[in-house]
Short mmCIF file of N, CA and C and ligand atoms in Angstrom, two decimals:
data_model
loop_
_atom_site.label_atom_id
_atom_site.label_comp_id
_atom_site.label_asym_id
_atom_site.label_seq_id
_atom_site.Cartn_x
_atom_site.Cartn_y
_atom_site.Cartn_z
N UNK A 1 79.68 70.79 -10.18
CA UNK A 1 80.70 70.43 -9.20
C UNK A 1 81.92 71.34 -9.37
N UNK A 2 82.80 71.27 -8.40
CA UNK A 2 84.04 72.04 -8.43
C UNK A 2 84.88 71.65 -9.65
N UNK A 3 84.98 70.33 -9.89
CA UNK A 3 85.77 69.86 -11.04
C UNK A 3 85.19 70.43 -12.32
N UNK A 4 83.88 70.37 -12.44
CA UNK A 4 83.23 70.84 -13.66
C UNK A 4 83.50 72.32 -13.88
N UNK A 5 83.41 73.11 -12.81
CA UNK A 5 83.61 74.55 -12.96
C UNK A 5 85.05 74.87 -13.35
N UNK A 6 86.00 74.23 -12.66
CA UNK A 6 87.41 74.52 -12.94
C UNK A 6 87.81 73.99 -14.31
N UNK A 7 87.36 72.78 -14.64
CA UNK A 7 87.69 72.22 -15.96
C UNK A 7 87.01 73.04 -17.04
N UNK A 8 85.78 73.46 -16.78
CA UNK A 8 85.04 74.25 -17.75
C UNK A 8 85.75 75.56 -18.07
N UNK A 9 86.33 76.17 -17.07
CA UNK A 9 87.04 77.43 -17.29
C UNK A 9 88.25 77.21 -18.19
N UNK A 10 88.98 76.13 -17.93
CA UNK A 10 90.15 75.81 -18.77
C UNK A 10 89.70 75.56 -20.21
N UNK A 11 88.65 74.76 -20.34
CA UNK A 11 88.16 74.40 -21.68
C UNK A 11 87.72 75.66 -22.43
N UNK A 12 86.96 76.51 -21.75
CA UNK A 12 86.45 77.73 -22.39
C UNK A 12 87.58 78.62 -22.87
N UNK A 13 88.66 78.68 -22.08
CA UNK A 13 89.74 79.59 -22.44
C UNK A 13 90.54 79.08 -23.64
N UNK A 14 90.40 77.79 -23.97
CA UNK A 14 91.26 77.23 -25.03
C UNK A 14 90.52 76.61 -26.20
N UNK A 15 89.22 76.47 -26.09
CA UNK A 15 88.56 75.65 -27.11
C UNK A 15 88.54 76.27 -28.50
N UNK A 16 88.78 77.57 -28.59
CA UNK A 16 88.78 78.17 -29.93
C UNK A 16 90.18 78.18 -30.56
N UNK A 17 91.15 77.63 -29.84
CA UNK A 17 92.49 77.49 -30.42
C UNK A 17 92.46 76.50 -31.57
N UNK A 18 93.51 76.55 -32.38
CA UNK A 18 93.63 75.52 -33.40
C UNK A 18 94.25 74.29 -32.75
N UNK A 19 93.65 73.12 -32.97
CA UNK A 19 94.16 71.91 -32.32
C UNK A 19 94.09 72.03 -30.82
N UNK A 20 92.90 72.20 -30.28
CA UNK A 20 92.76 72.55 -28.86
C UNK A 20 92.89 71.38 -27.88
N UNK A 21 92.81 70.14 -28.37
CA UNK A 21 92.71 69.02 -27.42
C UNK A 21 93.93 68.89 -26.51
N UNK A 22 95.14 68.88 -27.10
CA UNK A 22 96.32 68.71 -26.25
C UNK A 22 96.52 69.88 -25.29
N UNK A 23 96.38 71.13 -25.78
CA UNK A 23 96.50 72.24 -24.82
C UNK A 23 95.46 72.17 -23.70
N UNK A 24 94.28 71.73 -24.01
CA UNK A 24 93.26 71.62 -22.96
C UNK A 24 93.65 70.55 -21.94
N UNK A 25 94.11 69.41 -22.45
CA UNK A 25 94.54 68.35 -21.52
C UNK A 25 95.68 68.84 -20.63
N UNK A 26 96.62 69.57 -21.25
CA UNK A 26 97.73 70.14 -20.47
C UNK A 26 97.21 71.11 -19.42
N UNK A 27 96.30 71.99 -19.86
CA UNK A 27 95.75 72.99 -18.95
C UNK A 27 95.04 72.36 -17.78
N UNK A 28 94.30 71.30 -18.07
CA UNK A 28 93.56 70.64 -17.00
C UNK A 28 94.51 69.93 -16.04
N UNK A 29 95.54 69.32 -16.62
CA UNK A 29 96.52 68.66 -15.74
C UNK A 29 97.23 69.68 -14.86
N UNK A 30 97.47 70.86 -15.40
CA UNK A 30 98.09 71.91 -14.60
C UNK A 30 97.16 72.35 -13.47
N UNK A 31 95.90 72.45 -13.79
CA UNK A 31 94.91 72.89 -12.80
C UNK A 31 94.75 71.89 -11.66
N UNK A 32 94.70 70.60 -12.00
CA UNK A 32 94.38 69.59 -10.98
C UNK A 32 95.57 68.72 -10.58
N UNK A 33 96.63 68.76 -11.38
CA UNK A 33 97.76 67.85 -11.14
C UNK A 33 97.56 66.52 -11.85
N UNK A 34 96.40 66.32 -12.42
CA UNK A 34 96.07 65.14 -13.22
C UNK A 34 94.80 65.48 -14.00
N UNK A 35 94.38 64.56 -14.86
CA UNK A 35 93.16 64.83 -15.62
C UNK A 35 92.01 64.01 -15.02
N UNK A 36 91.13 64.65 -14.28
CA UNK A 36 90.04 63.91 -13.65
C UNK A 36 89.11 63.27 -14.69
N UNK A 37 88.67 62.08 -14.39
CA UNK A 37 87.71 61.38 -15.26
C UNK A 37 86.53 62.27 -15.64
N UNK A 38 86.06 63.02 -14.66
CA UNK A 38 84.88 63.85 -14.88
C UNK A 38 85.10 64.94 -15.92
N UNK A 39 86.35 65.25 -16.21
CA UNK A 39 86.62 66.30 -17.19
C UNK A 39 86.47 65.79 -18.62
N UNK A 40 86.60 64.47 -18.81
CA UNK A 40 86.60 63.93 -20.17
C UNK A 40 85.32 64.22 -20.96
N UNK A 41 84.14 63.96 -20.37
CA UNK A 41 82.92 64.27 -21.13
C UNK A 41 82.77 65.76 -21.43
N UNK A 42 83.28 66.60 -20.54
CA UNK A 42 83.19 68.04 -20.77
C UNK A 42 84.05 68.44 -21.97
N UNK A 43 85.26 67.87 -22.01
CA UNK A 43 86.15 68.15 -23.14
C UNK A 43 85.53 67.64 -24.43
N UNK A 44 85.03 66.40 -24.36
CA UNK A 44 84.44 65.78 -25.55
C UNK A 44 83.31 66.64 -26.10
N UNK A 45 82.47 67.10 -25.20
CA UNK A 45 81.32 67.89 -25.63
C UNK A 45 81.77 69.22 -26.25
N UNK A 46 82.73 69.87 -25.60
CA UNK A 46 83.17 71.18 -26.09
C UNK A 46 83.83 71.08 -27.46
N UNK A 47 84.50 69.96 -27.72
CA UNK A 47 85.24 69.84 -28.98
C UNK A 47 84.51 68.98 -30.00
N UNK A 48 83.32 68.55 -29.62
CA UNK A 48 82.55 67.74 -30.54
C UNK A 48 83.24 66.42 -30.88
N UNK A 49 83.82 65.82 -29.87
CA UNK A 49 84.47 64.51 -30.02
C UNK A 49 83.73 63.51 -29.15
N UNK A 50 84.01 62.23 -29.38
CA UNK A 50 83.44 61.24 -28.45
C UNK A 50 84.36 61.17 -27.23
N UNK A 51 83.80 60.69 -26.15
CA UNK A 51 84.58 60.51 -24.94
C UNK A 51 85.72 59.53 -25.17
N UNK A 52 85.45 58.51 -26.01
CA UNK A 52 86.49 57.51 -26.32
C UNK A 52 87.66 58.15 -27.07
N UNK A 53 87.36 59.09 -27.94
CA UNK A 53 88.43 59.76 -28.67
C UNK A 53 89.32 60.57 -27.72
N UNK A 54 88.69 61.27 -26.81
CA UNK A 54 89.46 62.06 -25.84
C UNK A 54 90.31 61.13 -24.98
N UNK A 55 89.71 60.07 -24.54
CA UNK A 55 90.44 59.10 -23.71
C UNK A 55 91.59 58.47 -24.48
N UNK A 56 91.34 58.18 -25.77
CA UNK A 56 92.38 57.58 -26.62
C UNK A 56 93.58 58.49 -26.76
N UNK A 57 93.33 59.76 -26.99
CA UNK A 57 94.43 60.72 -27.13
C UNK A 57 95.18 60.83 -25.81
N UNK A 58 94.42 60.87 -24.73
CA UNK A 58 95.04 61.03 -23.42
C UNK A 58 95.97 59.87 -23.10
N UNK A 59 95.59 58.67 -23.44
CA UNK A 59 96.43 57.52 -23.10
C UNK A 59 97.56 57.33 -24.12
N UNK A 60 97.38 57.85 -25.34
CA UNK A 60 98.43 57.74 -26.35
C UNK A 60 99.67 58.52 -25.93
N UNK A 61 99.44 59.74 -25.43
CA UNK A 61 100.56 60.54 -24.93
C UNK A 61 100.74 60.19 -23.46
N UNK A 62 101.97 59.86 -23.11
CA UNK A 62 102.14 59.40 -21.72
C UNK A 62 102.32 60.57 -20.75
N UNK A 63 102.07 61.78 -21.24
CA UNK A 63 102.25 62.96 -20.39
C UNK A 63 101.12 63.16 -19.40
N UNK A 64 100.01 62.51 -19.65
CA UNK A 64 98.83 62.81 -18.83
C UNK A 64 98.60 61.73 -17.78
N UNK A 65 98.27 62.19 -16.60
CA UNK A 65 97.98 61.27 -15.50
C UNK A 65 96.48 61.21 -15.29
N UNK A 66 95.98 60.03 -14.96
CA UNK A 66 94.55 59.95 -14.66
C UNK A 66 94.30 59.82 -13.15
N UNK A 67 95.38 59.90 -12.37
CA UNK A 67 95.24 59.89 -10.91
C UNK A 67 96.06 61.03 -10.32
N UNK A 68 95.68 61.50 -9.15
CA UNK A 68 96.53 62.49 -8.49
C UNK A 68 97.89 61.88 -8.17
N UNK A 69 98.92 62.70 -8.14
CA UNK A 69 100.24 62.18 -7.78
C UNK A 69 100.40 62.20 -6.26
N UNK A 70 101.49 61.59 -5.82
CA UNK A 70 101.85 61.72 -4.42
C UNK A 70 102.37 63.13 -4.15
N UNK A 71 102.81 63.36 -2.92
CA UNK A 71 103.31 64.70 -2.57
C UNK A 71 104.56 65.04 -3.35
N UNK A 72 105.33 64.02 -3.71
CA UNK A 72 106.55 64.23 -4.51
C UNK A 72 106.48 63.37 -5.76
N UNK A 73 107.09 63.89 -6.82
CA UNK A 73 107.17 63.13 -8.07
C UNK A 73 108.64 62.89 -8.39
N UNK A 74 109.01 61.62 -8.44
CA UNK A 74 110.37 61.24 -8.78
C UNK A 74 110.38 60.68 -10.19
N UNK A 75 111.13 61.33 -11.08
CA UNK A 75 111.22 60.88 -12.46
C UNK A 75 112.61 60.32 -12.70
N UNK A 76 112.65 59.09 -13.19
CA UNK A 76 113.93 58.47 -13.51
C UNK A 76 114.13 58.46 -15.01
N UNK A 77 115.30 58.87 -15.45
CA UNK A 77 115.57 58.87 -16.88
C UNK A 77 115.76 57.44 -17.37
N UNK A 78 115.03 57.11 -18.42
CA UNK A 78 115.09 55.76 -18.99
C UNK A 78 115.71 55.77 -20.38
N UNK A 79 116.27 56.87 -20.79
CA UNK A 79 116.83 56.94 -22.14
C UNK A 79 118.25 56.38 -22.17
N UNK A 80 118.80 56.33 -23.38
CA UNK A 80 119.98 55.53 -23.66
C UNK A 80 121.21 55.82 -22.79
N UNK A 81 121.58 57.10 -22.73
CA UNK A 81 122.80 57.44 -22.01
C UNK A 81 122.70 56.99 -20.55
N UNK A 82 121.54 57.19 -19.96
CA UNK A 82 121.36 56.80 -18.57
C UNK A 82 121.30 55.28 -18.41
N UNK A 83 120.67 54.62 -19.39
CA UNK A 83 120.64 53.14 -19.36
C UNK A 83 122.05 52.59 -19.37
N UNK A 84 122.90 53.18 -20.23
CA UNK A 84 124.25 52.65 -20.38
C UNK A 84 125.10 52.92 -19.15
N UNK A 85 124.63 53.81 -18.28
CA UNK A 85 125.36 54.09 -17.05
C UNK A 85 124.69 53.46 -15.82
N UNK A 86 123.98 52.39 -16.05
CA UNK A 86 123.42 51.65 -14.92
C UNK A 86 122.01 52.07 -14.54
N UNK A 87 121.31 52.70 -15.47
CA UNK A 87 119.96 53.18 -15.19
C UNK A 87 118.97 52.08 -14.81
N UNK A 88 119.17 50.90 -15.41
CA UNK A 88 118.24 49.81 -15.10
C UNK A 88 118.36 49.36 -13.65
N UNK A 89 119.61 49.21 -13.22
CA UNK A 89 119.83 48.78 -11.84
C UNK A 89 119.31 49.84 -10.86
N UNK A 90 119.54 51.09 -11.24
CA UNK A 90 119.07 52.19 -10.41
C UNK A 90 117.53 52.15 -10.30
N UNK A 91 116.89 51.93 -11.43
CA UNK A 91 115.42 51.87 -11.44
C UNK A 91 114.93 50.72 -10.57
N UNK A 92 115.60 49.58 -10.69
CA UNK A 92 115.21 48.43 -9.86
C UNK A 92 115.34 48.76 -8.38
N UNK A 93 116.42 49.45 -8.06
CA UNK A 93 116.65 49.79 -6.65
C UNK A 93 115.56 50.73 -6.14
N UNK A 94 115.23 51.73 -6.95
CA UNK A 94 114.21 52.69 -6.53
C UNK A 94 112.86 52.00 -6.37
N UNK A 95 112.52 51.15 -7.32
CA UNK A 95 111.25 50.43 -7.23
C UNK A 95 111.19 49.60 -5.96
N UNK A 96 112.34 48.98 -5.64
CA UNK A 96 112.40 48.15 -4.45
C UNK A 96 112.27 49.00 -3.18
N UNK A 97 112.98 50.13 -3.18
CA UNK A 97 112.92 51.02 -2.00
C UNK A 97 111.50 51.54 -1.77
N UNK A 98 110.82 51.87 -2.86
CA UNK A 98 109.49 52.46 -2.74
C UNK A 98 108.39 51.40 -2.69
N UNK A 99 108.72 50.20 -3.17
CA UNK A 99 107.70 49.15 -3.22
C UNK A 99 106.65 49.39 -4.28
N UNK A 100 107.01 50.12 -5.32
CA UNK A 100 106.07 50.39 -6.41
C UNK A 100 106.77 50.27 -7.76
N UNK A 101 105.97 50.26 -8.80
CA UNK A 101 106.50 50.25 -10.17
C UNK A 101 106.35 51.65 -10.74
N UNK A 102 106.83 51.84 -11.96
CA UNK A 102 106.61 53.11 -12.64
C UNK A 102 105.10 53.37 -12.76
N UNK A 103 104.75 54.64 -12.74
CA UNK A 103 103.36 55.09 -12.86
C UNK A 103 102.53 54.80 -11.61
N UNK A 104 103.20 54.44 -10.53
CA UNK A 104 102.46 54.17 -9.29
C UNK A 104 102.87 55.15 -8.20
N UNK A 105 102.04 55.18 -7.16
CA UNK A 105 102.28 56.06 -6.02
C UNK A 105 102.35 55.21 -4.77
N UNK A 106 103.28 55.53 -3.89
CA UNK A 106 103.40 54.76 -2.64
C UNK A 106 102.11 54.86 -1.84
N UNK A 107 101.85 53.83 -1.03
CA UNK A 107 100.60 53.77 -0.28
C UNK A 107 100.43 54.95 0.68
N UNK A 108 101.56 55.46 1.19
CA UNK A 108 101.47 56.60 2.10
C UNK A 108 101.29 57.92 1.36
N UNK A 109 101.21 57.83 0.04
CA UNK A 109 100.96 59.05 -0.74
C UNK A 109 102.16 59.97 -0.86
N UNK A 110 103.34 59.47 -0.49
CA UNK A 110 104.49 60.37 -0.50
C UNK A 110 105.13 60.53 -1.87
N UNK A 111 105.24 59.46 -2.63
CA UNK A 111 106.02 59.52 -3.87
C UNK A 111 105.31 58.85 -5.05
N UNK A 112 105.30 59.54 -6.18
CA UNK A 112 104.89 58.94 -7.44
C UNK A 112 106.14 58.74 -8.28
N UNK A 113 106.29 57.56 -8.87
CA UNK A 113 107.47 57.24 -9.66
C UNK A 113 107.10 57.25 -11.14
N UNK A 114 107.84 58.01 -11.91
CA UNK A 114 107.55 58.09 -13.35
C UNK A 114 108.83 57.95 -14.16
N UNK A 115 108.71 57.29 -15.32
CA UNK A 115 109.85 57.25 -16.23
C UNK A 115 109.86 58.53 -17.05
N UNK A 116 111.05 58.94 -17.48
CA UNK A 116 111.12 60.10 -18.35
C UNK A 116 112.19 59.78 -19.39
N UNK A 117 112.01 60.31 -20.60
CA UNK A 117 112.94 59.96 -21.66
C UNK A 117 113.86 61.12 -21.99
N UNK A 118 114.95 61.15 -21.28
CA UNK A 118 116.05 62.12 -21.34
C UNK A 118 115.69 63.41 -20.61
N UNK A 119 116.52 63.72 -19.65
CA UNK A 119 116.37 64.95 -18.87
C UNK A 119 117.36 66.00 -19.34
N UNK A 120 118.07 65.71 -20.43
CA UNK A 120 119.06 66.66 -20.93
C UNK A 120 120.30 66.69 -20.07
N UNK A 121 120.47 65.65 -19.27
CA UNK A 121 121.60 65.63 -18.35
C UNK A 121 122.49 64.41 -18.67
N UNK A 122 122.51 64.06 -19.96
CA UNK A 122 123.16 62.82 -20.39
C UNK A 122 124.62 62.75 -19.97
N UNK A 123 125.31 63.90 -19.95
CA UNK A 123 126.72 63.92 -19.57
C UNK A 123 126.90 63.56 -18.10
N UNK A 124 125.81 63.67 -17.34
CA UNK A 124 125.87 63.35 -15.91
C UNK A 124 124.97 62.15 -15.60
N UNK A 125 124.92 61.20 -16.55
CA UNK A 125 124.09 60.02 -16.35
C UNK A 125 124.63 59.17 -15.20
N UNK A 126 123.78 58.40 -14.55
CA UNK A 126 122.34 58.36 -14.70
C UNK A 126 121.67 59.51 -13.93
N UNK A 127 120.56 59.97 -14.48
CA UNK A 127 119.94 61.18 -13.96
C UNK A 127 118.49 60.95 -13.51
N UNK A 128 118.04 61.82 -12.62
CA UNK A 128 116.67 61.77 -12.13
C UNK A 128 116.22 63.19 -11.82
N UNK A 129 114.93 63.34 -11.62
CA UNK A 129 114.40 64.64 -11.24
C UNK A 129 113.41 64.43 -10.10
N UNK A 130 113.63 65.15 -9.01
CA UNK A 130 112.70 65.08 -7.89
C UNK A 130 112.00 66.43 -7.76
N UNK A 131 110.71 66.43 -7.95
CA UNK A 131 109.92 67.67 -7.89
C UNK A 131 110.55 68.79 -8.72
N UNK A 132 110.96 68.44 -9.93
CA UNK A 132 111.46 69.46 -10.83
C UNK A 132 112.93 69.79 -10.66
N UNK A 133 113.57 69.18 -9.67
CA UNK A 133 114.99 69.46 -9.45
C UNK A 133 115.83 68.31 -9.99
N UNK A 134 116.82 68.67 -10.82
CA UNK A 134 117.64 67.65 -11.47
C UNK A 134 118.73 67.11 -10.56
N UNK A 135 118.99 65.81 -10.69
CA UNK A 135 120.08 65.17 -9.96
C UNK A 135 120.82 64.26 -10.92
N UNK A 136 122.14 64.41 -11.01
CA UNK A 136 122.92 63.60 -11.93
C UNK A 136 123.94 62.74 -11.22
N UNK A 137 124.64 61.93 -12.03
CA UNK A 137 125.67 61.02 -11.53
C UNK A 137 125.18 60.27 -10.29
N UNK A 138 124.02 59.72 -10.42
CA UNK A 138 123.42 59.06 -9.25
C UNK A 138 124.11 57.73 -8.96
N UNK A 139 124.32 57.49 -7.71
CA UNK A 139 124.87 56.22 -7.25
C UNK A 139 123.79 55.55 -6.40
N UNK A 140 124.06 54.33 -6.00
CA UNK A 140 123.14 53.65 -5.09
C UNK A 140 122.88 54.48 -3.84
N UNK A 141 123.96 55.09 -3.34
CA UNK A 141 123.83 55.87 -2.10
C UNK A 141 123.01 57.13 -2.35
N UNK A 142 123.37 57.86 -3.41
CA UNK A 142 122.69 59.15 -3.59
C UNK A 142 121.22 58.96 -3.97
N UNK A 143 120.91 57.90 -4.71
CA UNK A 143 119.49 57.69 -5.05
C UNK A 143 118.72 57.26 -3.79
N UNK A 144 119.37 56.52 -2.93
CA UNK A 144 118.71 56.11 -1.69
C UNK A 144 118.41 57.33 -0.81
N UNK A 145 119.37 58.26 -0.80
CA UNK A 145 119.15 59.49 -0.02
C UNK A 145 118.00 60.30 -0.59
N UNK A 146 117.97 60.34 -1.92
CA UNK A 146 116.91 61.09 -2.59
C UNK A 146 115.53 60.49 -2.27
N UNK A 147 115.48 59.18 -2.31
CA UNK A 147 114.22 58.49 -2.01
C UNK A 147 113.82 58.74 -0.56
N UNK A 148 114.81 58.67 0.34
CA UNK A 148 114.53 58.89 1.76
C UNK A 148 114.02 60.31 1.98
N UNK A 149 114.62 61.26 1.28
CA UNK A 149 114.21 62.66 1.38
C UNK A 149 112.75 62.82 0.93
N UNK A 150 112.43 62.15 -0.16
CA UNK A 150 111.08 62.26 -0.70
C UNK A 150 110.04 61.63 0.22
N UNK A 151 110.44 60.64 0.96
CA UNK A 151 109.48 59.92 1.82
C UNK A 151 109.24 60.60 3.15
N UNK A 152 110.08 61.58 3.47
CA UNK A 152 109.93 62.26 4.76
C UNK A 152 108.68 63.10 4.78
FE1 LIG B 1 119.27 60.40 -19.34
FE2 LIG B 1 119.73 62.14 -21.31
S1 LIG B 1 119.68 59.99 -21.41
S2 LIG B 1 119.47 62.51 -19.21
#
């Protein structure tokens, strides 16, 4: 299949590295935007691990997605500085606006919401990142605009 060929190429290019599992998972996520289920047995076989071991590592690190994301990815900072500046209320508002929780994607496929632990923008808390672009000093209004922009 297409997944097998593309995943296989990533695996082949990295399997002789030292500690190849995490780089391979990263590489596959870069290739597909997530780690397809079908890639797990291929990784397991190449590295001589069980499928359960690969799955265990994948779920231990929260960096890996097992589903495709929406067209946009909105990451809300959940670390301390942002929490102390109203991050919880902001998160509640975003969840309400989108009708989803963290790690979920809106039904229209427009937005995936993810938590992130510090965006390095603590001085401008509370902070978020939309498709790789940082936004700080978020207010109810500016986060609503950001969400509306992402849903368009
Ligand atoms: Fe949110 Fe650092 S704590 S950006």
